[in-house]
Coordinates of C-alpha atoms in Angstrom, one line a residue:
Chain G
M1441 CA -34.7 9.5 45.8
T1442 CA -32.5 6.5 45.3
N1443 CA -29.5 6.8 43.1
D1444 CA -31.4 4.9 40.3
E1445 CA -34.0 7.5 40.1
M1446 CA -31.4 10.4 39.7
T1447 CA -29.8 10.6 36.3
K1448 CA -26.8 12.4 34.8
V1449 CA -27.6 10.6 31.4
M1450 CA -27.1 12.9 28.5
G1451 CA -26.8 12.5 24.8
M1452 CA -23.3 13.0 23.3
K1453 CA -24.1 16.2 21.4
E1454 CA -25.8 17.8 24.4
A1455 CA -23.0 16.8 26.6
M1456 CA -20.1 18.1 24.4
A1457 CA -22.0 21.3 23.9
A1458 CA -22.4 21.8 27.7
Y1459 CA -19.0 20.9 28.7
V1460 CA -16.5 21.7 26.0
H1461 CA -16.0 25.4 25.1
D1462 CA -13.6 27.2 22.7
G1463 CA -10.4 27.8 24.6
D1464 CA -10.9 25.0 27.2
T1465 CA -8.2 22.7 28.4
V1466 CA -9.4 19.3 27.6
A1467 CA -8.3 15.7 28.7
I1468 CA -9.6 12.8 26.7
E1469 CA -7.6 10.1 28.4
G1470 CA -7.4 6.3 28.0
F1471 CA -4.0 4.6 27.6
T1472 CA -4.3 2.7 24.3
A1473 CA -7.7 1.3 25.5
C1474 CA -11.0 3.2 26.1
I1475 CA -10.1 6.3 23.8
C1476 CA -13.3 8.2 23.3
F1477 CA -13.2 8.9 19.6
A1478 CA -17.1 9.4 19.6
A1479 CA -16.6 12.3 22.0
A1480 CA -13.5 13.9 19.8
H1481 CA -15.6 13.6 16.6
E1482 CA -18.5 15.4 18.2
I1483 CA -16.3 18.1 19.4
M1484 CA -14.8 18.5 15.9
R1485 CA -18.2 18.5 14.3
Q1486 CA -19.2 21.3 16.8
G1487 CA -16.3 23.3 15.4
R1488 CA -14.4 23.8 18.6
C1489 CA -11.2 25.5 18.4
D1490 CA -8.2 27.1 20.6
L1491 CA -8.3 24.2 22.9
T1492 CA -5.4 23.0 25.0
L1493 CA -5.5 19.3 24.5
C1494 CA -3.9 17.0 27.2
R1495 CA -3.2 13.4 26.8
M1496 CA -0.3 11.1 27.7
T1497 CA -0.3 9.6 24.2
P1498 CA -2.0 12.1 21.8
D1499 CA -2.7 9.0 19.4
L1500 CA -5.0 9.1 16.4
I1501 CA -7.6 11.0 18.4
Y1502 CA -5.5 14.2 18.8
D1503 CA -3.9 13.9 15.5
Q1504 CA -7.4 13.9 14.1
M1505 CA -8.4 17.1 16.2
V1506 CA -5.1 18.9 15.3
A1507 CA -5.8 18.1 11.8
A1508 CA -9.3 19.6 12.2
G1509 CA -8.0 22.8 13.6
C1510 CA -9.4 22.3 17.2
A1511 CA -6.0 22.8 19.0
R1512 CA -4.0 25.6 20.0
K1513 CA -1.6 23.6 22.3
L1514 CA -0.8 20.1 23.0
V1515 CA 0.2 18.7 26.4
F1516 CA 1.7 15.1 26.2
S1517 CA 4.4 12.5 26.8
Y1518 CA 4.4 10.2 23.8
L1519 CA 3.6 11.3 20.2
G1520 CA 3.1 8.1 18.3
N1521 CA 0.5 5.8 16.6
P1522 CA 1.1 2.8 18.8
G1523 CA 2.5 -0.2 17.1
V1524 CA 2.3 1.8 13.8
G1525 CA 4.6 4.7 13.5
S1526 CA 4.2 8.6 13.5
L1527 CA 1.4 10.9 14.0
H1528 CA 1.6 12.8 10.7
A1529 CA -0.9 15.5 11.3
I1530 CA 0.8 16.6 14.5
R1531 CA 4.2 16.3 12.9
R1532 CA 3.0 18.6 10.3
A1533 CA 1.9 21.2 12.7
V1534 CA 5.1 21.0 14.7
E1535 CA 7.6 20.8 11.9
K1536 CA 5.8 23.0 9.3
G1537 CA 3.0 24.9 11.0
I1538 CA 0.3 23.2 8.9
P1539 CA -2.8 23.8 9.2
A1540 CA -1.7 26.2 12.0
P1541 CA 1.3 26.4 14.4
L1542 CA 0.9 24.2 17.5
E1543 CA 2.3 25.1 20.9
I1544 CA 3.5 22.0 22.7
E1545 CA 4.4 21.2 26.3
E1546 CA 6.1 18.0 26.7
Y1547 CA 6.6 15.7 29.7
S1548 CA 7.6 11.9 30.2
H1549 CA 4.9 9.4 31.0
F1550 CA 5.6 9.5 34.7
G1551 CA 5.5 13.4 34.6
M1552 CA 2.1 13.4 33.0
V1553 CA 0.8 10.7 35.5
G1554 CA 2.3 13.0 38.3
R1555 CA 0.7 16.2 37.0
Y1556 CA -2.8 14.6 37.1
T1557 CA -2.1 13.0 40.5
A1558 CA -1.0 16.4 41.8
G1559 CA -4.1 17.9 40.2
A1560 CA -6.6 15.3 41.8
Y1561 CA -4.9 15.7 45.3
R1562 CA -4.7 19.4 45.0
L1563 CA -1.0 19.7 45.6
P1564 CA 1.3 22.3 44.2
F1565 CA 3.6 19.8 42.5
F1566 CA 4.4 16.0 42.2
P1567 CA 8.1 15.0 43.0
L1568 CA 9.5 12.3 40.8
R1569 CA 12.8 10.5 40.2
S1570 CA 13.3 11.4 36.5
Y1571 CA 14.7 14.2 34.3
A1572 CA 18.2 14.5 36.0
G1573 CA 20.6 14.3 33.1
S1574 CA 17.9 14.7 30.5
D1575 CA 17.3 17.8 28.3
L1576 CA 13.5 17.7 28.9
P1577 CA 13.6 20.3 31.6
Q1578 CA 15.5 22.7 29.1
A1579 CA 12.5 22.0 26.5
N1580 CA 10.0 22.5 29.2
P1581 CA 10.8 25.0 31.9
R1582 CA 7.7 23.9 33.8
I1583 CA 9.8 20.7 34.7
R1584 CA 11.7 22.1 37.7
S1585 CA 13.3 20.6 40.9
V1586 CA 13.2 21.5 44.6
E1587 CA 15.6 20.6 47.5
S1588 CA 14.1 18.0 49.8
P1589 CA 13.5 19.6 53.2
Y1590 CA 14.7 16.3 54.7
G1591 CA 18.2 16.8 53.3
D1592 CA 18.0 14.1 50.5
G1593 CA 19.1 16.2 47.8
S1594 CA 17.1 17.7 44.9
I1595 CA 14.1 16.1 43.2
A1596 CA 12.3 16.8 40.0
V1597 CA 8.9 18.2 40.2
V1598 CA 5.9 18.7 37.8
P1599 CA 3.1 21.1 38.2
P1600 CA -0.6 19.9 38.9
L1601 CA -2.9 19.4 35.8
N1602 CA -6.6 20.4 36.4
P1603 CA -8.3 20.3 33.0
D1604 CA -11.5 22.2 32.5
V1605 CA -13.2 18.9 31.4
A1606 CA -11.9 15.3 31.3
I1607 CA -13.8 12.9 29.1
L1608 CA -13.3 9.2 30.0
H1609 CA -14.5 6.1 28.5
A1610 CA -15.4 3.0 30.7
Q1611 CA -17.2 -0.2 30.5
R1612 CA -20.1 0.6 32.4
A1613 CA -21.7 3.1 34.9
D1614 CA -25.1 3.5 36.4
R1615 CA -27.4 6.4 35.6
N1616 CA -25.9 8.7 38.2
G1617 CA -22.3 8.2 36.8
N1618 CA -20.6 5.7 39.1
A1619 CA -18.3 4.0 36.6
Q1620 CA -16.5 0.9 36.7
L1621 CA -13.6 -0.2 34.4
W1622 CA -11.2 -2.9 34.1
G1623 CA -8.3 -3.8 32.0
L1624 CA -5.6 -1.1 31.5
L1625 CA -6.6 1.7 34.1
G1626 CA -4.1 4.3 32.6
V1627 CA -4.8 7.6 34.4
Q1628 CA -8.6 7.7 34.1
K1629 CA -9.2 8.0 37.9
E1630 CA -6.5 10.6 38.6
A1631 CA -7.9 12.6 35.5
A1632 CA -11.4 12.3 36.6
F1633 CA -10.7 13.6 40.1
A1634 CA -8.4 16.5 38.7
A1635 CA -10.9 18.0 36.4
R1636 CA -13.4 20.6 37.0
H1637 CA -16.1 18.7 34.9
V1638 CA -16.3 15.1 33.9
V1639 CA -18.0 13.4 31.2
V1640 CA -18.1 9.5 31.4
V1641 CA -18.9 7.6 28.4
V1642 CA -19.7 4.1 28.7
E1643 CA -20.6 0.9 26.7
E1644 CA -23.4 0.0 29.0
I1645 CA -25.6 1.6 31.5
V1646 CA -26.4 -0.8 34.5
D1647 CA -28.4 -0.5 37.4
E1648 CA -26.8 0.8 40.6
A1649 CA -27.3 -2.5 42.1
V1650 CA -24.8 -4.0 39.7
I1651 CA -22.3 -1.4 40.7
R1652 CA -22.8 -1.9 44.3
S1653 CA -22.3 -5.6 43.8
D1654 CA -18.6 -5.1 43.0
P1655 CA -17.6 -1.7 44.6
N1656 CA -13.7 -2.3 44.2
R1657 CA -14.2 -1.9 40.3
T1658 CA -15.8 1.7 40.7
A1659 CA -12.8 3.8 39.8
I1660 CA -15.0 7.1 39.0
P1661 CA -17.8 7.6 41.5
S1662 CA -20.7 9.9 40.6
L1663 CA -19.3 12.4 43.1
V1664 CA -16.9 13.9 40.5
V1665 CA -19.1 13.1 37.4
D1666 CA -21.4 15.7 35.6
A1667 CA -22.7 13.6 32.7
V1668 CA -23.0 10.1 31.5
V1669 CA -23.1 9.3 27.9
H1670 CA -24.3 5.9 26.5
E1671 CA -22.3 5.3 23.5
P1672 CA -21.7 1.6 22.6
H1673 CA -18.4 1.2 20.5
G1674 CA -17.7 4.8 21.3
A1675 CA -14.1 3.9 21.6
H1676 CA -13.6 2.5 18.1
P1677 CA -11.0 2.1 16.7
S1678 CA -9.3 1.8 20.0
Y1679 CA -10.5 -1.1 22.2
V1680 CA -12.6 -1.8 25.3
Q1681 CA -11.4 -4.7 27.5
G1682 CA -13.9 -7.6 27.3
Y1683 CA -16.2 -5.7 24.8
Y1684 CA -14.2 -5.4 21.5
D1685 CA -10.6 -5.5 20.0
R1686 CA -8.6 -2.6 18.5
D1687 CA -9.3 -2.2 14.9
N1688 CA -5.9 -1.9 13.5
D1689 CA -6.9 -1.6 9.9
F1690 CA -8.3 1.8 11.1
Y1691 CA -4.9 2.8 12.6
L1692 CA -3.1 1.6 9.4
A1693 CA -5.5 3.5 7.1
W1694 CA -5.0 6.7 9.2
D1695 CA -1.4 6.2 9.0
E1696 CA -1.6 6.3 5.1
A1697 CA -4.3 8.9 4.8
S1698 CA -2.6 11.4 7.3
R1699 CA 0.6 11.5 5.4
D1700 CA -1.0 13.9 2.8
E1701 CA -3.0 17.0 3.9
A1702 CA -5.7 16.8 1.1
Q1703 CA -6.2 13.0 2.0
T1704 CA -6.3 13.9 5.7
R1705 CA -9.2 16.3 5.0
A1706 CA -11.0 13.7 2.8
W1707 CA -10.8 11.2 5.6
L1708 CA -12.2 13.7 8.2
D1709 CA -14.9 14.6 5.7
E1710 CA -16.0 10.9 5.4
W1711 CA -15.7 9.8 8.8
V1712 CA -16.2 12.9 10.9
Y1713 CA -18.1 15.8 9.1
G1714 CA -19.8 13.4 6.8
V1715 CA -21.9 11.6 9.7
A1716 CA -24.3 13.1 12.0
D1717 CA -23.4 11.0 15.0
R1718 CA -21.7 7.9 16.3
A1719 CA -24.6 5.7 15.2
S1720 CA -24.2 6.7 11.6
Y1721 CA -20.4 6.2 11.9
L1722 CA -20.9 2.8 13.0
E1723 CA -23.3 2.0 10.2
K1724 CA -20.3 2.8 7.8
L1725 CA -18.2 0.1 9.2
P1726 CA -18.2 -3.3 7.2
P1727 CA -20.9 -5.7 8.3
D1728 CA -18.5 -8.3 9.7
A1729 CA -16.5 -5.6 11.7
W1730 CA -17.7 -6.7 15.2
K1731 CA -17.4 -10.4 14.4
R1732 CA -13.7 -9.6 13.5
L1733 CA -13.2 -7.5 16.5
A1734 CA -15.1 -9.7 19.0
A1735 CA -13.3 -9.8 22.4
G1736 CA -14.1 -13.7 22.9
E1737 CA -14.7 -14.7 26.6
A1738 CA -12.3 -14.9 29.7
W1739 CA -14.5 -14.3 32.8
A1740 CA -13.1 -13.5 36.2
E1741 CA -13.9 -15.8 39.1
G1742 CA -16.3 -14.2 41.4
V1743 CA -15.4 -13.0 44.9
N1744 CA -17.5 -12.9 48.0
Y1745 CA -17.9 -9.6 49.7
G1746 CA -19.9 -11.1 52.5
R1747 CA -23.3 -9.9 54.1
Y1748 CA -22.5 -8.2 57.1
V1749 CA -26.0 -7.6 58.6
Chain H
M1137 CA 25.0 -27.9 9.0
A1138 CA 24.2 -24.6 10.9
A1139 CA 21.0 -23.1 10.6
T1140 CA 20.5 -20.0 8.5
Y1141 CA 19.0 -17.0 10.2
S1142 CA 18.2 -13.4 9.7
A1143 CA 20.0 -10.3 11.4
S1144 CA 16.8 -9.7 13.5
E1145 CA 16.7 -13.3 14.7
M1146 CA 20.3 -13.0 15.8
M1147 CA 19.5 -9.7 17.7
I1148 CA 16.4 -11.2 19.4
V1149 CA 18.2 -14.4 20.4
T1150 CA 21.2 -12.4 21.7
A1151 CA 18.9 -10.1 23.7
A1152 CA 16.9 -13.2 25.0
R1153 CA 20.0 -14.9 26.2
A1154 CA 21.1 -11.8 27.9
L1155 CA 18.2 -12.1 30.3
A1156 CA 19.3 -15.5 31.9
G1157 CA 18.4 -15.7 35.5
V1158 CA 16.5 -12.4 35.4
R1159 CA 13.2 -12.2 37.4
T1160 CA 11.6 -9.0 36.3
V1161 CA 11.9 -7.2 33.0
F1162 CA 10.3 -4.0 31.7
V1163 CA 9.3 -4.7 28.2
G1164 CA 9.1 -2.3 25.2
V1165 CA 7.1 -3.3 22.0
G1166 CA 8.7 -4.9 18.9
L1167 CA 11.9 -6.7 19.1
P1168 CA 12.3 -6.5 23.0
N1169 CA 8.9 -8.0 23.3
V1170 CA 9.7 -11.1 21.2
A1171 CA 13.1 -11.2 23.0
C1172 CA 11.4 -11.2 26.4
N1173 CA 8.9 -13.8 25.6
L1174 CA 11.6 -16.0 24.1
A1175 CA 13.7 -15.6 27.3
R1176 CA 10.8 -16.6 29.3
R1177 CA 10.5 -19.9 27.2
T1178 CA 14.2 -20.6 27.3
V1179 CA 16.9 -19.0 29.7
A1180 CA 14.7 -17.3 32.2
P1181 CA 11.6 -19.4 33.0
D1182 CA 10.8 -17.2 36.1
L1183 CA 10.7 -14.0 34.2
E1184 CA 7.8 -11.7 34.7
L1185 CA 7.0 -9.3 31.9
I1186 CA 6.1 -5.6 33.0
Y1187 CA 4.6 -3.1 30.6
E1188 CA 4.4 0.6 31.2
S1189 CA 0.6 0.3 30.4
G1190 CA 0.3 -1.1 34.0
V1191 CA 0.7 -4.8 33.5
Y1192 CA 2.7 -7.0 35.8
G1193 CA 3.3 -10.8 34.8
A1194 CA 1.7 -10.6 31.3
R1195 CA 1.2 -14.0 29.5
P1196 CA 0.3 -12.7 26.0
A1197 CA -1.4 -15.2 24.0
R1198 CA -0.8 -13.4 20.7
L1199 CA 2.2 -11.0 19.5
P1200 CA 0.8 -7.6 21.1
L1201 CA 0.3 -4.9 18.6
S1202 CA 1.4 -2.2 21.2
I1203 CA 2.3 -2.1 24.8
G1204 CA -1.2 -1.6 25.6
D1205 CA -2.6 -4.6 23.8
P1206 CA -5.7 -6.2 25.5
T1207 CA -3.9 -9.7 25.3
L1208 CA -1.4 -8.3 27.9
V1209 CA -4.3 -7.9 30.5
S1210 CA -6.1 -11.3 30.1
G1211 CA -4.2 -13.8 32.2
A1212 CA -1.6 -11.3 33.8
L1213 CA -0.7 -11.5 37.5
S1214 CA -1.7 -7.9 38.1
V1215 CA -3.1 -4.8 36.3
C1216 CA -2.8 -1.5 38.1
S1217 CA -3.0 2.1 37.4
M1218 CA -0.1 3.9 35.8
V1219 CA 0.7 5.9 39.0
D1220 CA 1.2 2.5 40.8
L1221 CA 3.3 1.1 37.8
F1222 CA 5.7 4.0 37.7
G1223 CA 5.7 4.6 41.5
L1224 CA 5.7 1.2 43.0
Y1225 CA 7.2 -1.0 40.5
L1226 CA 9.7 1.3 38.6
Q1227 CA 10.6 4.0 41.0
G1228 CA 10.1 1.4 43.9
G1229 CA 13.3 -0.2 42.5
R1230 CA 11.6 -3.5 41.6
I1231 CA 12.6 -3.6 37.8
E1232 CA 15.9 -5.7 37.3
V1233 CA 16.0 -5.0 33.5
A1234 CA 14.5 -2.7 31.3
F1235 CA 14.7 -2.7 27.5
L1236 CA 15.0 0.6 25.6
G1237 CA 15.7 1.6 21.9
G1238 CA 15.9 4.9 20.4
A1239 CA 16.5 7.1 17.3
Q1240 CA 20.1 8.0 18.5
I1241 CA 22.5 6.8 21.2
D1242 CA 26.0 8.1 22.0
R1243 CA 29.1 6.2 23.3
F1244 CA 27.9 6.5 27.0
G1245 CA 24.5 5.0 26.1
N1246 CA 22.6 8.3 26.6
M1247 CA 19.4 8.2 24.1
N1248 CA 17.4 10.6 22.1
T1249 CA 13.8 9.7 21.0
T1250 CA 12.6 13.4 21.0
V1251 CA 13.8 15.4 17.9
I1252 CA 16.3 15.3 15.1
G1253 CA 17.6 18.9 14.6
G1254 CA 16.8 21.7 17.1
Y1255 CA 14.0 21.4 19.5
D1256 CA 12.0 24.4 18.4
R1257 CA 12.2 23.9 14.8
P1258 CA 12.9 20.2 14.5
K1259 CA 13.8 18.5 11.2
V1260 CA 11.9 15.4 12.5
R1261 CA 9.7 15.4 15.4
L1262 CA 10.1 11.9 17.1
P1263 CA 7.6 10.4 19.6
G1264 CA 9.4 11.8 22.8
S1265 CA 10.0 10.1 26.1
G1266 CA 7.0 7.9 26.7
G1267 CA 8.3 6.4 29.9
A1268 CA 11.8 6.1 28.7
C1269 CA 13.4 8.9 30.8
E1270 CA 12.2 7.4 34.2
I1271 CA 12.9 3.9 32.9
A1272 CA 16.6 4.9 32.0
T1273 CA 16.6 6.5 35.3
N1274 CA 15.3 3.9 37.6
A1275 CA 15.9 0.5 36.2
Q1276 CA 18.5 -1.5 37.8
Q1277 CA 20.0 -2.3 34.5
V1278 CA 19.1 -1.1 31.1
F1279 CA 19.5 -3.3 27.9
I1280 CA 19.4 -1.6 24.7
V1281 CA 18.4 -3.2 21.2
M1282 CA 19.2 -1.1 18.3
R1283 CA 20.4 -1.7 14.5
L1284 CA 23.7 -0.2 14.0
G1285 CA 23.8 2.8 11.6
R1286 CA 25.7 6.2 11.3
R1287 CA 22.6 8.1 11.8
S1288 CA 21.7 6.3 15.1
F1289 CA 25.1 5.8 16.7
V1290 CA 26.3 9.3 16.8
E1291 CA 29.1 11.4 18.3
R1292 CA 26.6 13.9 19.7
L1293 CA 22.9 13.6 20.4
D1294 CA 20.5 16.2 19.1
F1295 CA 18.6 15.9 22.3
V1296 CA 19.2 13.8 25.5
T1297 CA 15.9 12.3 26.2
S1298 CA 17.0 9.4 28.5
P1299 CA 20.1 9.4 30.6
G1300 CA 22.6 6.7 30.1
H1301 CA 26.1 7.2 31.6
L1302 CA 26.0 11.0 31.0
G1303 CA 29.5 12.2 30.3
G1304 CA 31.0 8.8 31.4
G1305 CA 33.0 7.8 34.6
A1306 CA 31.1 8.3 37.7
E1307 CA 28.9 11.2 36.6
R1308 CA 25.7 9.0 36.6
A1309 CA 26.2 8.0 40.1
A1310 CA 27.3 11.6 41.2
L1311 CA 24.0 12.9 39.9
G1312 CA 22.1 10.4 42.3
L1313 CA 20.4 8.4 39.5
P1314 CA 19.1 5.3 41.2
G1315 CA 19.4 2.8 38.5
G1316 CA 22.7 1.4 37.1
G1317 CA 22.1 2.5 33.6
P1318 CA 23.0 0.9 30.1
Q1319 CA 24.8 -2.4 30.5
V1320 CA 24.4 -4.1 27.1
V1321 CA 23.7 -2.9 23.6
V1322 CA 22.7 -5.6 21.3
T1323 CA 22.7 -4.8 17.6
D1324 CA 22.5 -6.6 14.3
K1325 CA 26.3 -6.8 14.0
C1326 CA 27.8 -7.0 17.3
V1327 CA 27.3 -7.0 21.1
M1328 CA 28.7 -4.1 23.3
G1329 CA 29.1 -3.5 26.8
F1330 CA 30.3 -0.5 28.9
D1331 CA 33.8 -0.2 30.3
P1332 CA 33.5 -0.4 34.2
A1333 CA 35.7 2.9 34.5
S1334 CA 35.2 5.1 31.7
R1335 CA 31.4 3.8 30.9
E1336 CA 32.2 4.1 27.4
M1337 CA 30.4 1.7 24.9
T1338 CA 33.0 -1.3 24.0
V1339 CA 32.6 -4.1 21.6
V1340 CA 32.4 -7.4 23.3
S1341 CA 31.5 -9.8 20.5
L1342 CA 31.0 -9.6 16.8
H1343 CA 28.3 -11.7 15.2
P1344 CA 29.5 -14.4 13.1
G1345 CA 30.9 -13.3 9.8
V1346 CA 30.9 -9.8 10.8
T1347 CA 34.3 -7.7 10.7
W1348 CA 35.4 -5.1 13.1
E1349 CA 35.6 -2.6 10.0
A1350 CA 31.9 -3.4 9.2
V1351 CA 30.9 -2.4 12.7
Q1352 CA 33.1 0.7 12.9
A1353 CA 31.7 1.9 9.5
E1354 CA 28.2 2.2 11.1
V1355 CA 29.3 4.0 14.2
G1356 CA 30.0 7.8 14.4
W1357 CA 32.9 7.7 16.7
D1358 CA 36.2 5.6 17.2
L1359 CA 34.9 2.5 18.7
R1360 CA 36.8 0.8 21.4
A1361 CA 37.0 -3.0 21.9
A1362 CA 36.8 -5.0 25.0
A1363 CA 40.1 -6.7 25.9
D1364 CA 39.1 -10.1 24.4
V1365 CA 36.5 -9.6 21.5
Q1366 CA 34.6 -13.0 21.1
E1367 CA 32.3 -14.2 18.3
T1368 CA 28.6 -14.0 19.4
P1369 CA 27.3 -17.6 19.6
P1370 CA 24.7 -18.0 16.7
P1371 CA 20.9 -18.7 17.4
G1372 CA 20.2 -22.4 18.3
T1373 CA 17.7 -24.5 16.3
D1374 CA 15.4 -24.6 19.3
E1375 CA 15.3 -20.8 19.6
L1376 CA 14.7 -20.4 15.9
R1377 CA 11.9 -22.9 16.1
L1378 CA 10.3 -21.1 18.9
L1379 CA 10.6 -17.7 17.3
R1380 CA 9.3 -18.8 13.9
E1381 CA 6.5 -21.4 15.0
E1382 CA 5.3 -19.9 18.2
L1383 CA 6.4 -16.4 19.0
D1384 CA 6.2 -14.6 15.6
P1385 CA 5.0 -16.8 13.1
G1386 CA 4.1 -13.9 10.8
G1387 CA 7.7 -13.0 10.8
M1388 CA 6.8 -9.4 11.7
Y1389 CA 10.0 -8.9 13.6
T1390 CA 12.2 -11.7 12.8
Q1391 CA 12.6 -11.1 9.1

């Protein structure tokens, strides 16, 4: 059987039900780009709770999941609405315990990157030049330091992060889950190799031959992928390089709505609980949305891999 | 007749001029982003803009909404994973200057972007480190851009997120931090440097029309002055034209 005949393609409902369970440690990554809101909204609709949510930048996606009561704990390195301001739902949970107290485990960006890398490499820790002189190790006792066995003094270390499931959005994959991405790569690859299960969500399903024509672009191989979900525009309101731009109006609207608990609830009722799936969410967007968010065109020059027969 | 300009334009132009001759700069969003793009068009034509999102040598065609804006990717020299960005570029010592800002700063340039109040029951929960802690640790030099204010220039930080000169003197070097730490603080009223021995913030120049008292009133400790306090040169007409017509035509950061 060729790879093209094998398939890991699943629907979003089916994939989330199969791979996300109450109490799991979940990483939906994507640094500013390729943030899979479609998966998060489905997890919220399925009523998952008690999750440990890991993400460098919790962003709107985890602000919404915290507001929905999905999370017990947040593992992160930057709590902001990028370019807009605060994450009000998470702040309410941290500052006032509303809707429920939220445990936090906080690192810096390099610390989180190092945690996924150690997780992916199956190493006991990741050493990095950071945290000396900072109060972060006092706030988070899992940030420690070790003496270099080569006599170069001490170095900060962070523990590996191996999520139960990583959900990663990408531009395209074949049916077997070989996924290609371009633009900001974030920690997509490291999170995929670190996780026990991986769901890849893509804008397009392509033939295996397309993947094989440009192997350098394959960041996540089928080897580590459990399921592929075809969900075009599944990262809205974040962006996917070359496919669509960030819908900043949505980021601003959430900033406004999320300041108030009742309004937050109303927003979730309208955009998450009030729709059956991503397709019905997309139908709610104004008709000109995709024209407004069009990426335009800037193609890469092709390269010759050669034919070594 | 001298051109009129806003306090933000004064900050951006002054920050841009501080980059004269610099080759690699780690850019934050907002004012530093505009300053770095202005510097590339004026005093630092070889400047390569580096963003923690993984972009080296960005040529943004629009004002980026965030450090992860897709306009930073298209046309960049290189886009890499974040482990490469932090490991190879930052920790590898390739960053000459990094721009940082924060909610609070103390006299030694240590900064807080984590909490106001106690960590466990914060009065205000701020965004946290992001890359700031390792940027402050590893960049060869750190330039800070912040508006003066008693709530931000404080005697004692509620939380040290990013190390500056720690307790002053040789403390930073003794702890083995690879980078040189904060060198310049550009504010809306003055420019400050750091005393070479004590590493305490010292006023180097006052912006035109600003008095010493006006600066001291916005700072929570007894400020020191450099030996010879100058007047900061005002923005030139070329710089203002670039800012207003090309870099920030909407006036998002300059007004």
